[in-house]
Amino acid sequence: MIHLRHILIHAQKLIVHSLRTGSGVAFIFLTILIGLSLANLSITPVELGFSTAEEFRESASKAIGVALATATLRLGNDDDGPPGEGDVFSRMESGDLIDLGMWARYLVLENPMLLSITVLLLGLVLPLLLPLGSFTAISSDVQHRTVRYLLPRTSRISMLLGRWLGTLLLSWILILLLLTSVVVYLSIMLPPEATESMVPWAGSCLLALCCLAIPYVSLGILCSATFRVPLVALLAAVGATVGTPLLALSLQEAWAPLGNLLYLMPWGYSHELLSPDGDKVFTAVIYSLGHSLLFMTLAAWKFRRADL
């Protein structure tokens, strides 16, 4: 039986425990450090004079367009055009990738460029950091046999949902602190006129990153409920996160439909959380919730059957 009070107690205990343990502190420290490093990386070329603001904006627009073409499995050559990397840019100007070119300009022209670049980089890094906050949620108690003292007072499902909720809330708080730090940092480094629209766009980016965190936290809980050793759970979560896109993009070269393996993980749609099209954003949110429901259903099935 599921008790809301038990779920909230488990969530509270997990957050407090995470702030006291090495893995929780490492999760918080690394996320903040890497986030600020990415913000510094995005501003370094202009700050050091390697390129002008306009040149950097144009280069960033092209790089984001190529990244979007890769994420949407559309980087292959157009049937009517010659092969080559340069053809990708021409297709973004007037060919079949023109929508991606407009999408890239939306991120760097209509919104604060450096914040957009930082958030896109965070979208690549956060899936690798989020397992640090969830890999011990279940497996640590199972490994040390302390779960046996908890189960007589609560149900397995209440414990699982409470640990998931606590990890998710901790991740959301951390993302909020991280984005706030990035906005403050960029506001200090940039002139006032360049930061006027940064706060509203940071709010949209916050919602996108919080939505992105849901399925990856759920994946971490699934791995933690599946493997008794925390380190194995961490390696499984990171391995699935990294291996899926590498496998999909590699197999796509042999047979294009195999590229759809990318959708086994949120990589296939996570970029659409920052799309200018509201319908695509809504679809990406539904996919994120669906992925999370799938991972948590598997975690509940595995945890209920586990011999503890």
PDB file of C-alpha atoms in Angstrom:
ATOM      1  CA  MET A   1       0.000   0.000   0.000  1.00  0.00           C
ATOM      2  CA  ILE A   2       1.204   3.514  -0.862  1.00  0.00           C
ATOM      3  CA  HIS A   3       1.182   6.077   1.987  1.00  0.00           C
ATOM      4  CA  LEU A   4       1.775   9.718   1.073  1.00  0.00           C
ATOM      5  CA  ARG A   5       3.175  10.452   4.526  1.00  0.00           C
ATOM      6  CA  HIS A   6       5.717   7.657   4.165  1.00  0.00           C
ATOM      7  CA  ILE A   7       6.722   8.918   0.717  1.00  0.00           C
ATOM      8  CA  LEU A   8       7.360  12.427   2.051  1.00  0.00           C
ATOM      9  CA  ILE A   9       9.359  11.074   5.008  1.00  0.00           C
ATOM     10  CA  HIS A  10      11.548   8.974   2.700  1.00  0.00           C
ATOM     11  CA  ALA A  11      12.073  12.001   0.428  1.00  0.00           C
ATOM     12  CA  GLN A  12      13.074  14.210   3.364  1.00  0.00           C
ATOM     13  CA  LYS A  13      15.450  11.612   4.787  1.00  0.00           C
ATOM     14  CA  LEU A  14      17.117  11.106   1.411  1.00  0.00           C
ATOM     15  CA  ILE A  15      17.744  14.834   0.929  1.00  0.00           C
ATOM     16  CA  VAL A  16      19.221  15.169   4.434  1.00  0.00           C
ATOM     17  CA  HIS A  17      21.326  12.049   3.956  1.00  0.00           C
ATOM     18  CA  SER A  18      22.571  13.244   0.567  1.00  0.00           C
ATOM     19  CA  LEU A  19      23.808  16.510   2.096  1.00  0.00           C
ATOM     20  CA  ARG A  20      25.819  14.540   4.655  1.00  0.00           C
ATOM     21  CA  THR A  21      27.396  11.866   2.467  1.00  0.00           C
ATOM     22  CA  GLY A  22      30.314  12.047   0.068  1.00  0.00           C
ATOM     23  CA  SER A  23      28.282  11.115  -2.999  1.00  0.00           C
ATOM     24  CA  GLY A  24      25.709  13.832  -2.338  1.00  0.00           C
ATOM     25  CA  VAL A  25      28.324  16.517  -1.730  1.00  0.00           C
ATOM     26  CA  ALA A  26      30.221  15.404  -4.855  1.00  0.00           C
ATOM     27  CA  PHE A  27      26.983  15.610  -6.855  1.00  0.00           C
ATOM     28  CA  ILE A  28      26.329  19.184  -5.684  1.00  0.00           C
ATOM     29  CA  PHE A  29      29.940  20.376  -5.997  1.00  0.00           C
ATOM     30  CA  LEU A  30      30.587  18.878  -9.442  1.00  0.00           C
ATOM     31  CA  THR A  31      27.306  20.151 -10.878  1.00  0.00           C
ATOM     32  CA  ILE A  32      27.893  23.740  -9.732  1.00  0.00           C
ATOM     33  CA  LEU A  33      31.565  23.654 -10.754  1.00  0.00           C
ATOM     34  CA  ILE A  34      30.903  22.226 -14.209  1.00  0.00           C
ATOM     35  CA  GLY A  35      27.969  24.582 -14.801  1.00  0.00           C
ATOM     36  CA  LEU A  36      30.046  27.665 -14.041  1.00  0.00           C
ATOM     37  CA  SER A  37      32.912  26.267 -16.116  1.00  0.00           C
ATOM     38  CA  LEU A  38      30.589  25.911 -19.089  1.00  0.00           C
ATOM     39  CA  ALA A  39      29.398  29.488 -18.637  1.00  0.00           C
ATOM     40  CA  ASN A  40      33.022  30.655 -18.585  1.00  0.00           C
ATOM     41  CA  LEU A  41      33.780  28.527 -21.640  1.00  0.00           C
ATOM     42  CA  SER A  42      30.943  30.135 -23.596  1.00  0.00           C
ATOM     43  CA  ILE A  43      32.228  33.663 -22.981  1.00  0.00           C
ATOM     44  CA  THR A  44      35.975  32.989 -23.303  1.00  0.00           C
ATOM     45  CA  PRO A  45      36.340  33.351 -27.138  1.00  0.00           C
ATOM     46  CA  VAL A  46      34.870  36.865 -27.105  1.00  0.00           C
ATOM     47  CA  GLU A  47      36.503  37.880 -23.831  1.00  0.00           C
ATOM     48  CA  LEU A  48      39.999  36.908 -25.041  1.00  0.00           C
ATOM     49  CA  GLY A  49      39.475  38.528 -28.432  1.00  0.00           C
ATOM     50  CA  PHE A  50      39.650  35.313 -30.468  1.00  0.00           C
ATOM     51  CA  SER A  51      36.596  36.510 -32.400  1.00  0.00           C
ATOM     52  CA  THR A  52      34.180  39.403 -32.438  1.00  0.00           C
ATOM     53  CA  ALA A  53      30.711  39.074 -30.962  1.00  0.00           C
ATOM     54  CA  GLU A  54      29.136  38.850 -34.420  1.00  0.00           C
ATOM     55  CA  GLU A  55      31.606  36.234 -35.654  1.00  0.00           C
ATOM     56  CA  PHE A  56      31.074  34.201 -32.517  1.00  0.00           C
ATOM     57  CA  ARG A  57      27.300  34.503 -32.883  1.00  0.00           C
ATOM     58  CA  GLU A  58      27.463  33.237 -36.467  1.00  0.00           C
ATOM     59  CA  SER A  59      29.796  30.358 -35.555  1.00  0.00           C
ATOM     60  CA  ALA A  60      27.597  29.414 -32.599  1.00  0.00           C
ATOM     61  CA  SER A  61      24.509  29.437 -34.813  1.00  0.00           C
ATOM     62  CA  LYS A  62      26.147  27.042 -37.273  1.00  0.00           C
ATOM     63  CA  ALA A  63      27.444  24.744 -34.523  1.00  0.00           C
ATOM     64  CA  ILE A  64      24.014  24.599 -32.872  1.00  0.00           C
ATOM     65  CA  GLY A  65      22.428  23.870 -36.244  1.00  0.00           C
ATOM     66  CA  VAL A  66      24.780  20.927 -36.813  1.00  0.00           C
ATOM     67  CA  ALA A  67      24.081  19.658 -33.282  1.00  0.00           C
ATOM     68  CA  LEU A  68      20.318  19.868 -33.893  1.00  0.00           C
ATOM     69  CA  ALA A  69      20.713  18.050 -37.216  1.00  0.00           C
ATOM     70  CA  THR A  70      22.616  15.284 -35.410  1.00  0.00           C
ATOM     71  CA  ALA A  71      20.031  15.038 -32.624  1.00  0.00           C
ATOM     72  CA  THR A  72      17.162  14.842 -35.130  1.00  0.00           C
ATOM     73  CA  LEU A  73      18.994  12.224 -37.240  1.00  0.00           C
ATOM     74  CA  ARG A  74      19.007  14.557 -40.262  1.00  0.00           C
ATOM     75  CA  LEU A  75      22.724  15.136 -40.639  1.00  0.00           C
ATOM     76  CA  GLY A  76      22.925  12.821 -43.659  1.00  0.00           C
ATOM     77  CA  ASN A  77      23.338  14.324 -47.107  1.00  0.00           C
ATOM     78  CA  ASP A  78      20.367  15.632 -48.994  1.00  0.00           C
ATOM     79  CA  ASP A  79      19.445  13.375 -51.867  1.00  0.00           C
ATOM     80  CA  ASP A  80      19.549  16.276 -54.319  1.00  0.00           C
ATOM     81  CA  GLY A  81      22.750  17.874 -53.111  1.00  0.00           C
ATOM     82  CA  PRO A  82      26.436  16.992 -53.181  1.00  0.00           C
ATOM     83  CA  PRO A  83      27.974  15.328 -50.118  1.00  0.00           C
ATOM     84  CA  GLY A  84      30.197  17.195 -47.724  1.00  0.00           C
ATOM     85  CA  GLU A  85      30.074  19.083 -44.495  1.00  0.00           C
ATOM     86  CA  GLY A  86      29.664  22.440 -46.212  1.00  0.00           C
ATOM     87  CA  ASP A  87      26.416  21.175 -47.672  1.00  0.00           C
ATOM     88  CA  VAL A  88      24.948  20.981 -44.169  1.00  0.00           C
ATOM     89  CA  PHE A  89      25.233  24.748 -43.777  1.00  0.00           C
ATOM     90  CA  SER A  90      23.721  25.426 -47.202  1.00  0.00           C
ATOM     91  CA  ARG A  91      20.822  23.118 -46.350  1.00  0.00           C
ATOM     92  CA  MET A  92      20.244  25.140 -43.179  1.00  0.00           C
ATOM     93  CA  GLU A  93      20.054  28.298 -45.275  1.00  0.00           C
ATOM     94  CA  SER A  94      17.767  27.191 -48.086  1.00  0.00           C
ATOM     95  CA  GLY A  95      17.387  23.403 -48.101  1.00  0.00           C
ATOM     96  CA  ASP A  96      15.643  20.731 -46.079  1.00  0.00           C
ATOM     97  CA  LEU A  97      17.320  21.876 -42.825  1.00  0.00           C
ATOM     98  CA  ILE A  98      16.080  25.464 -42.995  1.00  0.00           C
ATOM     99  CA  ASP A  99      13.872  24.866 -39.944  1.00  0.00           C
ATOM    100  CA  LEU A 100      16.962  23.908 -37.926  1.00  0.00           C
ATOM    101  CA  GLY A 101      18.751  27.032 -39.112  1.00  0.00           C
ATOM    102  CA  MET A 102      15.817  29.146 -37.919  1.00  0.00           C
ATOM    103  CA  TRP A 103      15.791  27.202 -34.639  1.00  0.00           C
ATOM    104  CA  ALA A 104      19.504  27.930 -34.101  1.00  0.00           C
ATOM    105  CA  ARG A 105      18.961  31.636 -34.826  1.00  0.00           C
ATOM    106  CA  TYR A 106      16.092  31.649 -32.342  1.00  0.00           C
ATOM    107  CA  LEU A 107      18.497  30.482 -29.635  1.00  0.00           C
ATOM    108  CA  VAL A 108      21.364  32.880 -30.395  1.00  0.00           C
ATOM    109  CA  LEU A 109      19.623  35.915 -31.930  1.00  0.00           C
ATOM    110  CA  GLU A 110      16.201  36.194 -30.314  1.00  0.00           C
ATOM    111  CA  ASN A 111      17.431  35.093 -26.872  1.00  0.00           C
ATOM    112  CA  PRO A 112      20.615  35.696 -24.830  1.00  0.00           C
ATOM    113  CA  MET A 113      23.249  33.836 -26.811  1.00  0.00           C
ATOM    114  CA  LEU A 114      25.676  32.937 -24.020  1.00  0.00           C
ATOM    115  CA  LEU A 115      22.915  31.660 -21.747  1.00  0.00           C
ATOM    116  CA  SER A 116      21.502  29.547 -24.584  1.00  0.00           C
ATOM    117  CA  ILE A 117      24.930  28.043 -25.294  1.00  0.00           C
ATOM    118  CA  THR A 118      25.504  27.325 -21.602  1.00  0.00           C
ATOM    119  CA  VAL A 119      22.109  25.633 -21.212  1.00  0.00           C
ATOM    120  CA  LEU A 120      22.650  23.527 -24.343  1.00  0.00           C
ATOM    121  CA  LEU A 121      26.000  22.369 -22.967  1.00  0.00           C
ATOM    122  CA  LEU A 122      24.322  21.630 -19.636  1.00  0.00           C
ATOM    123  CA  GLY A 123      21.796  19.524 -21.514  1.00  0.00           C
ATOM    124  CA  LEU A 124      24.707  17.343 -22.624  1.00  0.00           C
ATOM    125  CA  VAL A 125      26.449  17.194 -19.241  1.00  0.00           C
ATOM    126  CA  LEU A 126      23.559  16.949 -16.757  1.00  0.00           C
ATOM    127  CA  PRO A 127      22.498  13.433 -17.885  1.00  0.00           C
ATOM    128  CA  LEU A 128      25.984  12.272 -16.854  1.00  0.00           C
ATOM    129  CA  LEU A 129      25.872  14.093 -13.497  1.00  0.00           C
ATOM    130  CA  LEU A 130      22.341  13.231 -12.369  1.00  0.00           C
ATOM    131  CA  PRO A 131      23.168   9.554 -11.632  1.00  0.00           C
ATOM    132  CA  LEU A 132      25.539  10.831  -8.912  1.00  0.00           C
ATOM    133  CA  GLY A 133      22.467  11.899  -6.973  1.00  0.00           C
ATOM    134  CA  SER A 134      20.457   8.712  -7.424  1.00  0.00           C
ATOM    135  CA  PHE A 135      22.767   5.704  -7.688  1.00  0.00           C
ATOM    136  CA  THR A 136      22.764   5.089  -3.895  1.00  0.00           C
ATOM    137  CA  ALA A 137      19.045   5.760  -3.378  1.00  0.00           C
ATOM    138  CA  ILE A 138      18.118   2.070  -3.081  1.00  0.00           C
ATOM    139  CA  SER A 139      21.296   0.063  -3.627  1.00  0.00           C
ATOM    140  CA  SER A 140      23.100   1.488  -0.596  1.00  0.00           C
ATOM    141  CA  ASP A 141      20.436   0.211   1.819  1.00  0.00           C
ATOM    142  CA  VAL A 142      20.259  -3.101  -0.008  1.00  0.00           C
ATOM    143  CA  GLN A 143      24.027  -3.559   0.082  1.00  0.00           C
ATOM    144  CA  HIS A 144      24.275  -2.842   3.823  1.00  0.00           C
ATOM    145  CA  ARG A 145      21.097  -4.801   4.649  1.00  0.00           C
ATOM    146  CA  THR A 146      19.538  -1.769   6.370  1.00  0.00           C
ATOM    147  CA  VAL A 147      16.531  -2.040   4.071  1.00  0.00           C
ATOM    148  CA  ARG A 148      15.346  -4.967   6.202  1.00  0.00           C
ATOM    149  CA  TYR A 149      14.812  -2.620   9.148  1.00  0.00           C
ATOM    150  CA  LEU A 150      12.801  -0.173   7.034  1.00  0.00           C
ATOM    151  CA  LEU A 151      10.387  -2.499   5.267  1.00  0.00           C
ATOM    152  CA  PRO A 152       8.441  -3.646   8.365  1.00  0.00           C
ATOM    153  CA  ARG A 153       7.421   0.011   8.863  1.00  0.00           C
ATOM    154  CA  THR A 154       6.711   0.953   5.235  1.00  0.00           C
ATOM    155  CA  SER A 155       5.988  -0.586   1.844  1.00  0.00           C
ATOM    156  CA  ARG A 156       8.529  -1.096  -0.904  1.00  0.00           C
ATOM    157  CA  ILE A 157       6.606   1.134  -3.315  1.00  0.00           C
ATOM    158  CA  SER A 158       6.378   3.966  -0.769  1.00  0.00           C
ATOM    159  CA  MET A 159      10.107   3.695  -0.183  1.00  0.00           C
ATOM    160  CA  LEU A 160      10.866   3.659  -3.914  1.00  0.00           C
ATOM    161  CA  LEU A 161       8.626   6.660  -4.663  1.00  0.00           C
ATOM    162  CA  GLY A 162       9.973   8.568  -1.673  1.00  0.00           C
ATOM    163  CA  ARG A 163      13.582   8.051  -2.729  1.00  0.00           C
ATOM    164  CA  TRP A 164      12.667   9.086  -6.283  1.00  0.00           C
ATOM    165  CA  LEU A 165      10.876  12.213  -5.081  1.00  0.00           C
ATOM    166  CA  GLY A 166      13.745  13.190  -2.790  1.00  0.00           C
ATOM    167  CA  THR A 167      16.323  12.740  -5.527  1.00  0.00           C
ATOM    168  CA  LEU A 168      14.196  14.698  -8.002  1.00  0.00           C
ATOM    169  CA  LEU A 169      13.629  17.591  -5.584  1.00  0.00           C
ATOM    170  CA  LEU A 170      17.344  17.718  -4.780  1.00  0.00           C
ATOM    171  CA  SER A 171      18.152  17.767  -8.508  1.00  0.00           C
ATOM    172  CA  TRP A 172      15.638  20.549  -9.155  1.00  0.00           C
ATOM    173  CA  ILE A 173      17.009  22.668  -6.295  1.00  0.00           C
ATOM    174  CA  LEU A 174      20.521  22.132  -7.609  1.00  0.00           C
ATOM    175  CA  ILE A 175      19.514  23.115 -11.153  1.00  0.00           C
ATOM    176  CA  LEU A 176      17.861  26.269  -9.771  1.00  0.00           C
ATOM    177  CA  LEU A 177      21.008  27.214  -7.844  1.00  0.00           C
ATOM    178  CA  LEU A 178      23.148  26.422 -10.873  1.00  0.00           C
ATOM    179  CA  LEU A 179      21.141  28.564 -13.297  1.00  0.00           C
ATOM    180  CA  THR A 180      20.995  31.395 -10.766  1.00  0.00           C
ATOM    181  CA  SER A 181      24.780  31.252 -10.445  1.00  0.00           C
ATOM    182  CA  VAL A 182      25.201  31.240 -14.228  1.00  0.00           C
ATOM    183  CA  VAL A 183      22.865  34.240 -14.670  1.00  0.00           C
ATOM    184  CA  VAL A 184      24.687  36.180 -11.945  1.00  0.00           C
ATOM    185  CA  TYR A 185      28.065  35.290 -13.473  1.00  0.00           C
ATOM    186  CA  LEU A 186      27.024  36.344 -16.984  1.00  0.00           C
ATOM    187  CA  SER A 187      25.420  39.525 -15.627  1.00  0.00           C
ATOM    188  CA  ILE A 188      28.753  40.459 -14.045  1.00  0.00           C
ATOM    189  CA  MET A 189      30.769  39.659 -17.176  1.00  0.00           C
ATOM    190  CA  LEU A 190      28.433  41.309 -19.709  1.00  0.00           C
ATOM    191  CA  PRO A 191      27.280  44.918 -20.078  1.00  0.00           C
ATOM    192  CA  PRO A 192      23.812  45.755 -18.622  1.00  0.00           C
ATOM    193  CA  GLU A 193      22.125  46.123 -22.034  1.00  0.00           C
ATOM    194  CA  ALA A 194      23.106  42.536 -22.914  1.00  0.00           C
ATOM    195  CA  THR A 195      21.401  41.060 -19.849  1.00  0.00           C
ATOM    196  CA  GLU A 196      17.940  42.664 -20.007  1.00  0.00           C
ATOM    197  CA  SER A 197      16.145  39.572 -21.316  1.00  0.00           C
ATOM    198  CA  MET A 198      18.307  37.050 -19.476  1.00  0.00           C
ATOM    199  CA  VAL A 199      16.011  36.433 -16.488  1.00  0.00           C
ATOM    200  CA  PRO A 200      12.853  35.557 -18.514  1.00  0.00           C
ATOM    201  CA  TRP A 201      14.862  33.253 -20.775  1.00  0.00           C
ATOM    202  CA  ALA A 202      16.553  31.716 -17.730  1.00  0.00           C
ATOM    203  CA  GLY A 203      13.067  30.848 -16.439  1.00  0.00           C
ATOM    204  CA  SER A 204      12.280  28.962 -19.651  1.00  0.00           C
ATOM    205  CA  CYS A 205      15.652  27.210 -19.507  1.00  0.00           C
ATOM    206  CA  LEU A 206      15.005  26.258 -15.874  1.00  0.00           C
ATOM    207  CA  LEU A 207      11.732  24.567 -16.788  1.00  0.00           C
ATOM    208  CA  ALA A 208      13.434  22.745 -19.683  1.00  0.00           C
ATOM    209  CA  LEU A 209      16.296  21.445 -17.525  1.00  0.00           C
ATOM    210  CA  CYS A 210      13.931  20.414 -14.710  1.00  0.00           C
ATOM    211  CA  CYS A 211      11.840  18.481 -17.214  1.00  0.00           C
ATOM    212  CA  LEU A 212      15.001  16.910 -18.638  1.00  0.00           C
ATOM    213  CA  ALA A 213      16.021  15.773 -15.157  1.00  0.00           C
ATOM    214  CA  ILE A 214      12.866  13.697 -14.575  1.00  0.00           C
ATOM    215  CA  PRO A 215      13.636  10.721 -16.870  1.00  0.00           C
ATOM    216  CA  TYR A 216      17.347  10.639 -15.990  1.00  0.00           C
ATOM    217  CA  VAL A 217      16.609  10.622 -12.255  1.00  0.00           C
ATOM    218  CA  SER A 218      14.117   7.822 -12.905  1.00  0.00           C
ATOM    219  CA  LEU A 219      16.789   5.908 -14.824  1.00  0.00           C
ATOM    220  CA  GLY A 220      19.166   6.286 -11.878  1.00  0.00           C
ATOM    221  CA  ILE A 221      16.499   4.945  -9.506  1.00  0.00           C
ATOM    222  CA  LEU A 222      15.890   2.006 -11.866  1.00  0.00           C
ATOM    223  CA  CYS A 223      19.594   1.120 -11.882  1.00  0.00           C
ATOM    224  CA  SER A 224      19.792   1.577  -8.108  1.00  0.00           C
ATOM    225  CA  ALA A 225      16.832  -0.781  -7.612  1.00  0.00           C
ATOM    226  CA  THR A 226      18.273  -3.316 -10.051  1.00  0.00           C
ATOM    227  CA  PHE A 227      21.879  -3.597  -8.846  1.00  0.00           C
ATOM    228  CA  ARG A 228      22.851  -4.253  -5.241  1.00  0.00           C
ATOM    229  CA  VAL A 229      26.262  -2.568  -5.511  1.00  0.00           C
ATOM    230  CA  PRO A 230      26.058   1.249  -5.780  1.00  0.00           C
ATOM    231  CA  LEU A 231      29.104   1.542  -8.040  1.00  0.00           C
ATOM    232  CA  VAL A 232      27.609  -0.957 -10.484  1.00  0.00           C
ATOM    233  CA  ALA A 233      24.353   1.022 -10.455  1.00  0.00           C
ATOM    234  CA  LEU A 234      26.282   4.221 -11.244  1.00  0.00           C
ATOM    235  CA  LEU A 235      28.194   2.585 -14.095  1.00  0.00           C
ATOM    236  CA  ALA A 236      24.966   1.113 -15.507  1.00  0.00           C
ATOM    237  CA  ALA A 237      23.196   4.488 -15.493  1.00  0.00           C
ATOM    238  CA  VAL A 238      26.128   6.364 -17.038  1.00  0.00           C
ATOM    239  CA  GLY A 239      26.791   3.518 -19.495  1.00  0.00           C
ATOM    240  CA  ALA A 240      23.189   3.514 -20.725  1.00  0.00           C
ATOM    241  CA  THR A 241      23.195   7.306 -21.002  1.00  0.00           C
ATOM    242  CA  VAL A 242      26.434   7.463 -22.994  1.00  0.00           C
ATOM    243  CA  GLY A 243      26.176   4.179 -24.880  1.00  0.00           C
ATOM    244  CA  THR A 244      22.717   4.668 -26.374  1.00  0.00           C
ATOM    245  CA  PRO A 245      23.524   7.735 -28.546  1.00  0.00           C
ATOM    246  CA  LEU A 246      26.926   6.338 -29.542  1.00  0.00           C
ATOM    247  CA  LEU A 247      25.346   3.045 -30.595  1.00  0.00           C
ATOM    248  CA  ALA A 248      22.459   4.713 -32.423  1.00  0.00           C
ATOM    249  CA  LEU A 249      24.621   7.145 -34.381  1.00  0.00           C
ATOM    250  CA  SER A 250      27.108   4.394 -35.265  1.00  0.00           C
ATOM    251  CA  LEU A 251      24.443   1.959 -36.479  1.00  0.00           C
ATOM    252  CA  GLN A 252      22.733   4.726 -38.418  1.00  0.00           C
ATOM    253  CA  GLU A 253      25.692   4.744 -40.796  1.00  0.00           C
ATOM    254  CA  ALA A 254      24.968   1.104 -41.649  1.00  0.00           C
ATOM    255  CA  TRP A 255      21.171   1.392 -41.817  1.00  0.00           C
ATOM    256  CA  ALA A 256      19.348   4.669 -41.282  1.00  0.00           C
ATOM    257  CA  PRO A 257      16.325   3.296 -39.323  1.00  0.00           C
ATOM    258  CA  LEU A 258      18.684   2.017 -36.612  1.00  0.00           C
ATOM    259  CA  GLY A 259      19.302   5.641 -35.702  1.00  0.00           C
ATOM    260  CA  ASN A 260      15.888   5.580 -34.028  1.00  0.00           C
ATOM    261  CA  LEU A 261      17.534   3.653 -31.181  1.00  0.00           C
ATOM    262  CA  LEU A 262      18.374   7.165 -29.983  1.00  0.00           C
ATOM    263  CA  TYR A 263      14.781   7.418 -28.746  1.00  0.00           C
ATOM    264  CA  LEU A 264      15.374   4.649 -26.210  1.00  0.00           C
ATOM    265  CA  MET A 265      16.713   7.498 -24.080  1.00  0.00           C
ATOM    266  CA  PRO A 266      15.651  11.161 -23.845  1.00  0.00           C
ATOM    267  CA  TRP A 267      18.472  12.134 -26.234  1.00  0.00           C
ATOM    268  CA  GLY A 268      16.062  11.821 -29.152  1.00  0.00           C
ATOM    269  CA  TYR A 269      13.764  14.642 -28.040  1.00  0.00           C
ATOM    270  CA  SER A 270      15.419  16.555 -25.185  1.00  0.00           C
ATOM    271  CA  HIS A 271      16.591  19.335 -27.525  1.00  0.00           C
ATOM    272  CA  GLU A 272      12.951  20.112 -28.355  1.00  0.00           C
ATOM    273  CA  LEU A 273      12.430  21.415 -24.823  1.00  0.00           C
ATOM    274  CA  LEU A 274      14.029  24.651 -26.116  1.00  0.00           C
ATOM    275  CA  SER A 275      12.174  24.692 -29.420  1.00  0.00           C
ATOM    276  CA  PRO A 276      10.401  27.879 -30.582  1.00  0.00           C
ATOM    277  CA  ASP A 277       7.414  25.659 -31.468  1.00  0.00           C
ATOM    278  CA  GLY A 278       5.127  25.245 -28.456  1.00  0.00           C
ATOM    279  CA  ASP A 279       3.700  21.993 -29.810  1.00  0.00           C
ATOM    280  CA  LYS A 280       7.167  20.427 -29.955  1.00  0.00           C
ATOM    281  CA  VAL A 281       7.887  21.574 -26.411  1.00  0.00           C
ATOM    282  CA  PHE A 282       4.633  20.006 -25.199  1.00  0.00           C
ATOM    283  CA  THR A 283       5.430  16.762 -27.032  1.00  0.00           C
ATOM    284  CA  ALA A 284       8.908  16.651 -25.500  1.00  0.00           C
ATOM    285  CA  VAL A 285       7.424  17.137 -22.021  1.00  0.00           C
ATOM    286  CA  ILE A 286       4.986  14.253 -22.611  1.00  0.00           C
ATOM    287  CA  TYR A 287       7.843  12.040 -23.833  1.00  0.00           C
ATOM    288  CA  SER A 288       9.890  12.932 -20.735  1.00  0.00           C
ATOM    289  CA  LEU A 289       7.026  11.988 -18.434  1.00  0.00           C
ATOM    290  CA  GLY A 290       6.423   8.807 -20.431  1.00  0.00           C
ATOM    291  CA  HIS A 291      10.060   7.785 -20.178  1.00  0.00           C
ATOM    292  CA  SER A 292      10.018   8.475 -16.445  1.00  0.00           C
ATOM    293  CA  LEU A 293       6.846   6.411 -15.997  1.00  0.00           C
ATOM    294  CA  LEU A 294       8.417   3.525 -17.915  1.00  0.00           C
ATOM    295  CA  PHE A 295      11.637   3.595 -15.877  1.00  0.00           C
ATOM    296  CA  MET A 296       9.767   3.840 -12.567  1.00  0.00           C
ATOM    297  CA  THR A 297       7.398   1.025 -13.530  1.00  0.00           C
ATOM    298  CA  LEU A 298      10.391  -1.213 -14.257  1.00  0.00           C
ATOM    299  CA  ALA A 299      12.039  -0.104 -11.010  1.00  0.00           C
ATOM    300  CA  ALA A 300       8.890  -0.914  -9.006  1.00  0.00           C
ATOM    301  CA  TRP A 301       8.585  -4.316 -10.687  1.00  0.00           C
ATOM    302  CA  LYS A 302      12.232  -5.107  -9.999  1.00  0.00           C
ATOM    303  CA  PHE A 303      12.211  -3.828  -6.409  1.00  0.00           C
ATOM    304  CA  ARG A 304       9.031  -5.705  -5.488  1.00  0.00           C
ATOM    305  CA  ARG A 305      10.513  -8.973  -6.738  1.00  0.00           C
ATOM    306  CA  ALA A 306      13.960  -8.450  -5.200  1.00  0.00           C
ATOM    307  CA  ASP A 307      15.103 -10.840  -2.486  1.00  0.00           C
ATOM    308  CA  LEU A 308      16.172  -8.435   0.255  1.00  0.00           C
TER     309      LEU A 308
END
